[in-house]
XYZ file of C-alpha atoms in Angstrom:
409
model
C 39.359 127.911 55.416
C 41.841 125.415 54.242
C 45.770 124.283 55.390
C 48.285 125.946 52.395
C 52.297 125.343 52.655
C 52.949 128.350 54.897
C 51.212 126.119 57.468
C 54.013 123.214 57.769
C 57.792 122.533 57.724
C 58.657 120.215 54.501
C 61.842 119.565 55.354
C 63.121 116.200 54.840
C 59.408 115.111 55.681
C 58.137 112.720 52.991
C 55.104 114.420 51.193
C 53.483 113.038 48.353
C 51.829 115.735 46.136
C 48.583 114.942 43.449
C 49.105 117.028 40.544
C 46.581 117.563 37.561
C 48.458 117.026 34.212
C 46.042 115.715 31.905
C 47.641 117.095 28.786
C 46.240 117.247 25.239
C 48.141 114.631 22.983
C 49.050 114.034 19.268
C 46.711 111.780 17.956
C 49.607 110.361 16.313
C 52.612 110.574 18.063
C 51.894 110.754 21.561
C 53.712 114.296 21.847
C 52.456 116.824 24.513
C 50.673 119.731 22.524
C 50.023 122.115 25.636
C 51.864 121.552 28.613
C 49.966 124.477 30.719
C 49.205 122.457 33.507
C 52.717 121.131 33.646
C 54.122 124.846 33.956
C 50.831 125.794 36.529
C 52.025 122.990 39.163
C 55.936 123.667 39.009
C 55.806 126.621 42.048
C 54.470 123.778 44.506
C 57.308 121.176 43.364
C 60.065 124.200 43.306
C 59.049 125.070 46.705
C 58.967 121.660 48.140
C 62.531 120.413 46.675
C 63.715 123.746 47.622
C 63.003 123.335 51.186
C 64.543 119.659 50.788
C 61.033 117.475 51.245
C 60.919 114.241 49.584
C 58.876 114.460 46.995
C 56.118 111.794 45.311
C 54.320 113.097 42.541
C 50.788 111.555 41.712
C 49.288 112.492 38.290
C 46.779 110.878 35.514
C 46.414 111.343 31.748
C 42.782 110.878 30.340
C 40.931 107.886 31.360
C 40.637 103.790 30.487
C 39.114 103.322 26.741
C 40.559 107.498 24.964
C 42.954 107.124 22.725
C 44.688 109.526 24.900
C 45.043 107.402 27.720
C 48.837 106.506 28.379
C 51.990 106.755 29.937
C 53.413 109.972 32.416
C 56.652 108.658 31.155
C 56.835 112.232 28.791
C 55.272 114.081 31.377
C 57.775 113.246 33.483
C 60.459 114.368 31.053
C 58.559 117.972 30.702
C 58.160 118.576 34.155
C 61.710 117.703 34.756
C 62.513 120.274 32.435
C 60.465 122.838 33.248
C 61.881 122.437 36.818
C 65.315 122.307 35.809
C 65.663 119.765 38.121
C 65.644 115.829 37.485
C 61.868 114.170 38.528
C 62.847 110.237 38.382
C 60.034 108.419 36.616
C 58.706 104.930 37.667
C 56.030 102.793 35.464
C 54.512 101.222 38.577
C 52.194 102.843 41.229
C 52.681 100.435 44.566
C 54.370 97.587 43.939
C 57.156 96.563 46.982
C 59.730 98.348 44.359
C 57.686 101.580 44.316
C 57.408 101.452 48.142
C 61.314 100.744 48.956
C 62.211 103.880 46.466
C 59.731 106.285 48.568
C 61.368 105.541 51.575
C 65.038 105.830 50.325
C 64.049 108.839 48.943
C 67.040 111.265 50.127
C 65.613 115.003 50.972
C 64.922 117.509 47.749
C 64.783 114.254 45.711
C 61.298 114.051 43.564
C 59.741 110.361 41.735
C 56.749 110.596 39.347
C 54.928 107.379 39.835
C 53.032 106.244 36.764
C 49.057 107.324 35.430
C 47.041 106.678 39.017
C 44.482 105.567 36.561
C 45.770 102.366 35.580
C 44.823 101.105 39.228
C 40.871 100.162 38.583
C 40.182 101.287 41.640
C 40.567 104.620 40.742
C 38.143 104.597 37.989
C 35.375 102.806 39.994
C 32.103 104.292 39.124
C 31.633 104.947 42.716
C 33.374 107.722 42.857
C 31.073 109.631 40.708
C 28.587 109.974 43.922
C 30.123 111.835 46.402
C 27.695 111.202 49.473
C 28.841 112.077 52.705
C 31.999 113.940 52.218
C 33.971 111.214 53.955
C 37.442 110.184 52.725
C 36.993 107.058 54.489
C 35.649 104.374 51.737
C 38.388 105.603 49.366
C 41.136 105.605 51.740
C 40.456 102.435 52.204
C 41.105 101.170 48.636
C 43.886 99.446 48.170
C 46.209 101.563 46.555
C 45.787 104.408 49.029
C 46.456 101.803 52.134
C 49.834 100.331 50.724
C 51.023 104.332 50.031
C 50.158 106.176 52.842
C 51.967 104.967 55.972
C 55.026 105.746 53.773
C 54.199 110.128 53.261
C 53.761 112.708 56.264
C 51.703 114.898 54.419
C 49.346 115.069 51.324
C 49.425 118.170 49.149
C 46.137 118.473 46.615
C 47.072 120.645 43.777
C 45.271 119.002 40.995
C 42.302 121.948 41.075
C 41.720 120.762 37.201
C 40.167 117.553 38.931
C 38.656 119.223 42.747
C 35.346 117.956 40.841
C 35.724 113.944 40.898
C 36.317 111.990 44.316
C 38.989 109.680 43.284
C 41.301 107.554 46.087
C 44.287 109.558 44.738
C 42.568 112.932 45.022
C 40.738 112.598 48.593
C 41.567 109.285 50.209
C 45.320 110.514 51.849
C 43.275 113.040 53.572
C 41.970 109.971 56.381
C 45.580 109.757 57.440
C 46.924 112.547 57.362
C 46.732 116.224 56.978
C 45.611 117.548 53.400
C 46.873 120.666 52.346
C 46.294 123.161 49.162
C 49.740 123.548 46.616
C 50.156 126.645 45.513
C 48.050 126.293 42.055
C 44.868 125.310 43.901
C 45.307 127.547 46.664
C 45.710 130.551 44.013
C 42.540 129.304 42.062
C 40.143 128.953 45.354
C 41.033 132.518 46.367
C 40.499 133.905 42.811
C 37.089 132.320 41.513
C 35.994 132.867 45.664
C 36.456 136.485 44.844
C 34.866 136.633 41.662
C 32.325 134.534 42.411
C 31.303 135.823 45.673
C 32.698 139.626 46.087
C 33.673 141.044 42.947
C 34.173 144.570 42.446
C 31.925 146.235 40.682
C 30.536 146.946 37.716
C 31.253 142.991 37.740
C 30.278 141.655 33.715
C 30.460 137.718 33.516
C 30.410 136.504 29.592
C 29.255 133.080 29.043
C 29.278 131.656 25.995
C 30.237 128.397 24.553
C 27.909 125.157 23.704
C 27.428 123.813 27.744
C 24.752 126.605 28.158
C 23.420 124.196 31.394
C 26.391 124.750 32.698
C 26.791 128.386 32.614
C 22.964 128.883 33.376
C 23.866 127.297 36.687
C 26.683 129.646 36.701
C 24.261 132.796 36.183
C 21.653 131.052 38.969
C 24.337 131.065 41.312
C 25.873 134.677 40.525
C 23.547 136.836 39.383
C 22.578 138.692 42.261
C 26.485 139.638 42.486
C 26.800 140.547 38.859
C 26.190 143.608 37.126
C 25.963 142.570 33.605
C 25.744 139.358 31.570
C 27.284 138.806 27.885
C 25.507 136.114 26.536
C 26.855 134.411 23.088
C 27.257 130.738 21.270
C 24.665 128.747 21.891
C 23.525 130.296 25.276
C 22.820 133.268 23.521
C 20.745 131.116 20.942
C 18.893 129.889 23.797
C 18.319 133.361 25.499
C 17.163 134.478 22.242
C 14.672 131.765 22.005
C 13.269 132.363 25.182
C 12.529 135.888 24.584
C 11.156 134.718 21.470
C 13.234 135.061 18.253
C 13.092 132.693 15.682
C 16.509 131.196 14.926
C 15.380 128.587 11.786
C 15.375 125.106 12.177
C 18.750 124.498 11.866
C 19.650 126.196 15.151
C 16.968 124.398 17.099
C 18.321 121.534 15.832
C 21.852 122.096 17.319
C 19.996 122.828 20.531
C 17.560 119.754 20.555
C 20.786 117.318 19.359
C 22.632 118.659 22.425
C 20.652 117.880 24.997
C 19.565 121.486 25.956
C 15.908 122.021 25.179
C 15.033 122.277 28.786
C 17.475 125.259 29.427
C 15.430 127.199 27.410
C 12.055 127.263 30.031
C 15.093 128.309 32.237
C 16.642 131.013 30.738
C 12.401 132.813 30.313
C 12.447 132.188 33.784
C 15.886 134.465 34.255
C 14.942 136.907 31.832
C 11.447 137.359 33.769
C 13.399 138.338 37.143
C 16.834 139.349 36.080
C 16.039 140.500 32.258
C 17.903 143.969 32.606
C 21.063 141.914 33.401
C 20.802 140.051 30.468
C 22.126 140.857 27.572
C 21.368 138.932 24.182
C 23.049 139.436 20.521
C 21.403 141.561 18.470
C 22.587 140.138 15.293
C 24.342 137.174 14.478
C 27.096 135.484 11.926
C 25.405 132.675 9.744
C 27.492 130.290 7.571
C 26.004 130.907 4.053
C 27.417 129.009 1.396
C 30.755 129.311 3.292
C 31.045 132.301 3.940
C 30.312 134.729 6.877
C 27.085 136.767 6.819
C 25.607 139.023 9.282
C 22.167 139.064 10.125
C 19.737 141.033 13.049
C 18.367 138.839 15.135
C 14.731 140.665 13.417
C 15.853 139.611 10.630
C 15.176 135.675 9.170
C 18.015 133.510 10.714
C 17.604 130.752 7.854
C 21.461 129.068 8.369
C 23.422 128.282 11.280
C 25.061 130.455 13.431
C 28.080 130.142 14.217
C 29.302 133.440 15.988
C 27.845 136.992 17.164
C 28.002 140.194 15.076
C 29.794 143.128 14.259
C 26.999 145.223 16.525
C 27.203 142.963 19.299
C 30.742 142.667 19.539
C 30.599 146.484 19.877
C 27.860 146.430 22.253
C 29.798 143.851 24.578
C 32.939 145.808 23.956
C 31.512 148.481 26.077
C 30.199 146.990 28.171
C 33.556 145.447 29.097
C 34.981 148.705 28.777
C 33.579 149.704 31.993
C 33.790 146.845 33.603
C 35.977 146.297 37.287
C 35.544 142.609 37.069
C 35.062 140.361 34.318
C 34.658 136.459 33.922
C 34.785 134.581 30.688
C 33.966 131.237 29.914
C 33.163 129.869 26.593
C 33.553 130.929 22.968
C 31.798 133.905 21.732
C 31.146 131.125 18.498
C 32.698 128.599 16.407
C 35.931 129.646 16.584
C 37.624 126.828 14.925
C 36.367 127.744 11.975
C 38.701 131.168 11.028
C 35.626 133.196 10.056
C 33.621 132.682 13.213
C 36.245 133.195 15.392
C 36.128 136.973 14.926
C 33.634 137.561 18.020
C 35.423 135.703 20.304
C 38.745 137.649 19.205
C 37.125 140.535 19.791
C 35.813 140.156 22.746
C 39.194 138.875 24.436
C 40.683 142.218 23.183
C 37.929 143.957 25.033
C 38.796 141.870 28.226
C 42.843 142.524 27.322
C 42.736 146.179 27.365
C 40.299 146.658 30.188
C 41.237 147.941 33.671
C 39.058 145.244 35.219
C 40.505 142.192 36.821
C 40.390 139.685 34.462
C 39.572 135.523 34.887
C 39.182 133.045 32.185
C 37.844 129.770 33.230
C 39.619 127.265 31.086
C 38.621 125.409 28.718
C 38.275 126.352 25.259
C 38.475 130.114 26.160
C 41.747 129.463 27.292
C 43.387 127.897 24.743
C 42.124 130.546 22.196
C 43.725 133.605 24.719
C 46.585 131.855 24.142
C 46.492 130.952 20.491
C 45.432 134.724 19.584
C 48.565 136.088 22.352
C 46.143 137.346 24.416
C 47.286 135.309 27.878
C 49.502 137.435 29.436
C 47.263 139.961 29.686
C 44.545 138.170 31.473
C 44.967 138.296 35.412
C 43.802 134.548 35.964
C 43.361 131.914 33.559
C 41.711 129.216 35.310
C 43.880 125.372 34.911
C 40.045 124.073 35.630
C 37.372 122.911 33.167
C 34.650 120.865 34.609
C 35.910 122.169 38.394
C 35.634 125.547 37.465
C 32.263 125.604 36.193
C 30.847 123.485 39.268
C 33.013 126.016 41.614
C 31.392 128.867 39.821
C 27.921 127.463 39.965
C 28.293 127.061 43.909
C 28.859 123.408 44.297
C 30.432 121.466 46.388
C 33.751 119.823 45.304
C 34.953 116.942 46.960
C 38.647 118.242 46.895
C 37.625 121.915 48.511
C 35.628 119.588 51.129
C 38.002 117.778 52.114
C 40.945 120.695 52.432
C 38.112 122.203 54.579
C 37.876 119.126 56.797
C 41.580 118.652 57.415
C 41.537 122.723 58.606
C 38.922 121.630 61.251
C 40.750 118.548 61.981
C 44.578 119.928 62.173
């Protein structure tokens, strides 16, 4: 259980409100490319101007050394757009300036203060242990103690970042309450669902190159699940551990990222759970350019880069028949125009399904949207990292600490 909106009066209270709007950036100009999560967090901000709080918006862009790691001055400008309603932007984050604005801050009024991450304390790297699920240590930072005697209330809707235990994300919550927006609120009732009591036949395809991740994904759900699609390099692994041989080349990509152990993993699935677990039975390979399917009985001799025509019709049906499906990763390389035909295909499965449909971010995302497939997905998760840890059952230090402020208010 956690506080949401419908749980308080706003009105001219002063609320300050952490927002996830790490955008993707042109290398070259500095322009906003997607602005998704800009559009995701405008129904909290609406609501709260609407009902006259005064609003202070807390956001970050990348992090200290990307090239992507700048200003919210533009962010500010799209968001003020997208509201139709004028945010005021201000390059500092607690200086006496930033502190005298806040509390002249008339109601239904709404300041973006600049990237939270150019204060070094919230990039410490002791925030990357989260022992204790206490708020205390961070609320005690300096940034958080100069800010928060001037807010009644702390709304978290930055899901995209529920996985890190930054000052700005759980260190309000030691003084006052800490509430879900209307974006995270919406994403911890949806992936709870899926995750824990889908409807069934429930079909989860994972695909993608993080195949630790979504193996800890499939630990953690496959008692629930009916059916798993696997593809991408999870499915190269899965093959592997029932005992095709891919070529050298595709061990390689395995061994060079890191996932060599995931293969004693995924025998160890297929030994209890191997009727759940479906595997591509032939594959794409990039031969001299060009696409060229192969069964997976066949010799694999060049790297693939995407499933084939019979498993895409395999999955298809699968999906078909499904009530509940979950997506994450790329059915193959789908940057490249010839391998992107599985993971096309299998969005169009997903699209014209009766099933309720969730997409969890990432890369999946931005190719439902690329290929118009979007609006006819039921959720597409703002989450990357967040949503795979929610999926895989893990704690998050965000969810932890809306729980605690339920118990506590």
């Amino acid at each position: 259980m956690f506080l949401t909106m419908d749980n308080f009066d706003f009105n001219n209270k002063s609320v300050v409100v952490r927002v996830d709007i790490n955008c993707p950036l042109d290398p070259d100009s500095g322009e906003i490319l997607d602005d998704k999560r800009i559009r995701e967090v405008c129904d909290t901000l609406k609501e709260l101007i609407n009902s006259e709080a005064k609003v202070t918006i807390l956001a970050h862009q990348s992090r200290p050394g990307k090239k992507d790691f700048t200003s919210l001055s533009e962010h500010c400008k799209v968001l003020s757009e997208h509201l139709n309603h004028e945010v005021e932007f201000i390059d500092e984050l607690f200086s006496r300036r930033v502190r005298e604005r806040i509390l002249n801050l008339e109601p239904g009024e709404a300041i973006m203060l600049e990237n939270v991450r150019f204060s070094s304390e919230e990039v410490l790297s002791d925030w990357k242990k989260w022992e204790g699920i206490t708020p205390k240590k961070q609320g005690e930072t300096y940034f958080i103690k100069k800010l928060a005697p001037l807010f009644n209330y702390f709304i978290n809707d930055a899901f995209p970042a529920a996985h890190r235990a930054q000052p700005s994300l759980v260190g309000f919550s030691y003084y006052m309450p800490a509430i879900a927006g209307r974006l995270m609120e919406k994403e911890i009732k949806v992936l709870s669902k899926v995750r824990d009591d889908p409807e069934n036949p429930c079909v989860y395809s994972l695909g993608g190159a993080k195949a630790d991740d979504s193996i800890k994904i499939m630990m953690n759900v496959i008692k629930k699940v009916d059916k798993i699609l696997t593809s991408g390099v999870v499915g190269n692994i899965f093959l592997i551990a029932k005992g095709y041989d891919l070529g050298r080349e595709n061990k390689e990509i395995i061994k060079n990222l890191g996932l060599e152990g995931e293969i004693e993993k995924a025998k160890k699935l297929l030994e209890k759970y191997g009727e759940k677990i479906l595997t591509p039975v032939d594959l794409a390979l990039e031969v001299d350019g060009e696409r060229v399917e192969r069964k997976v009985t066949e010799k694999i001799d060049k790297p693939a880069y995407d499933i084939g025509s019979e498993t895409i019709e395999i999955y298809s049906e699968v999906l078909k028949e499904a009530k509940t499906i979950v997506a994450n990763g790329p059915a193959g390389v789908f940057e490249k125009e010839k391998f992107s035909y599985g993971t096309r295909k299998l969005l169009e499965a997903m699209a014209n399904s009766k099933a309720f449909t969730v997409i969890g971010g990432g890369h999946l995302s931005a190719v439902a949207e690329l290929y118009g497939f979007s609006d006819k997905i039921d959720h597409i998760s703002t989450g990357g990292g967040s949503t795979l840890s929610f999926l895989s059952g893990e704690r998050l230090p965000v969810i932890e600490v809306l729980k605690m402020s339920y118990e506590k208010y």
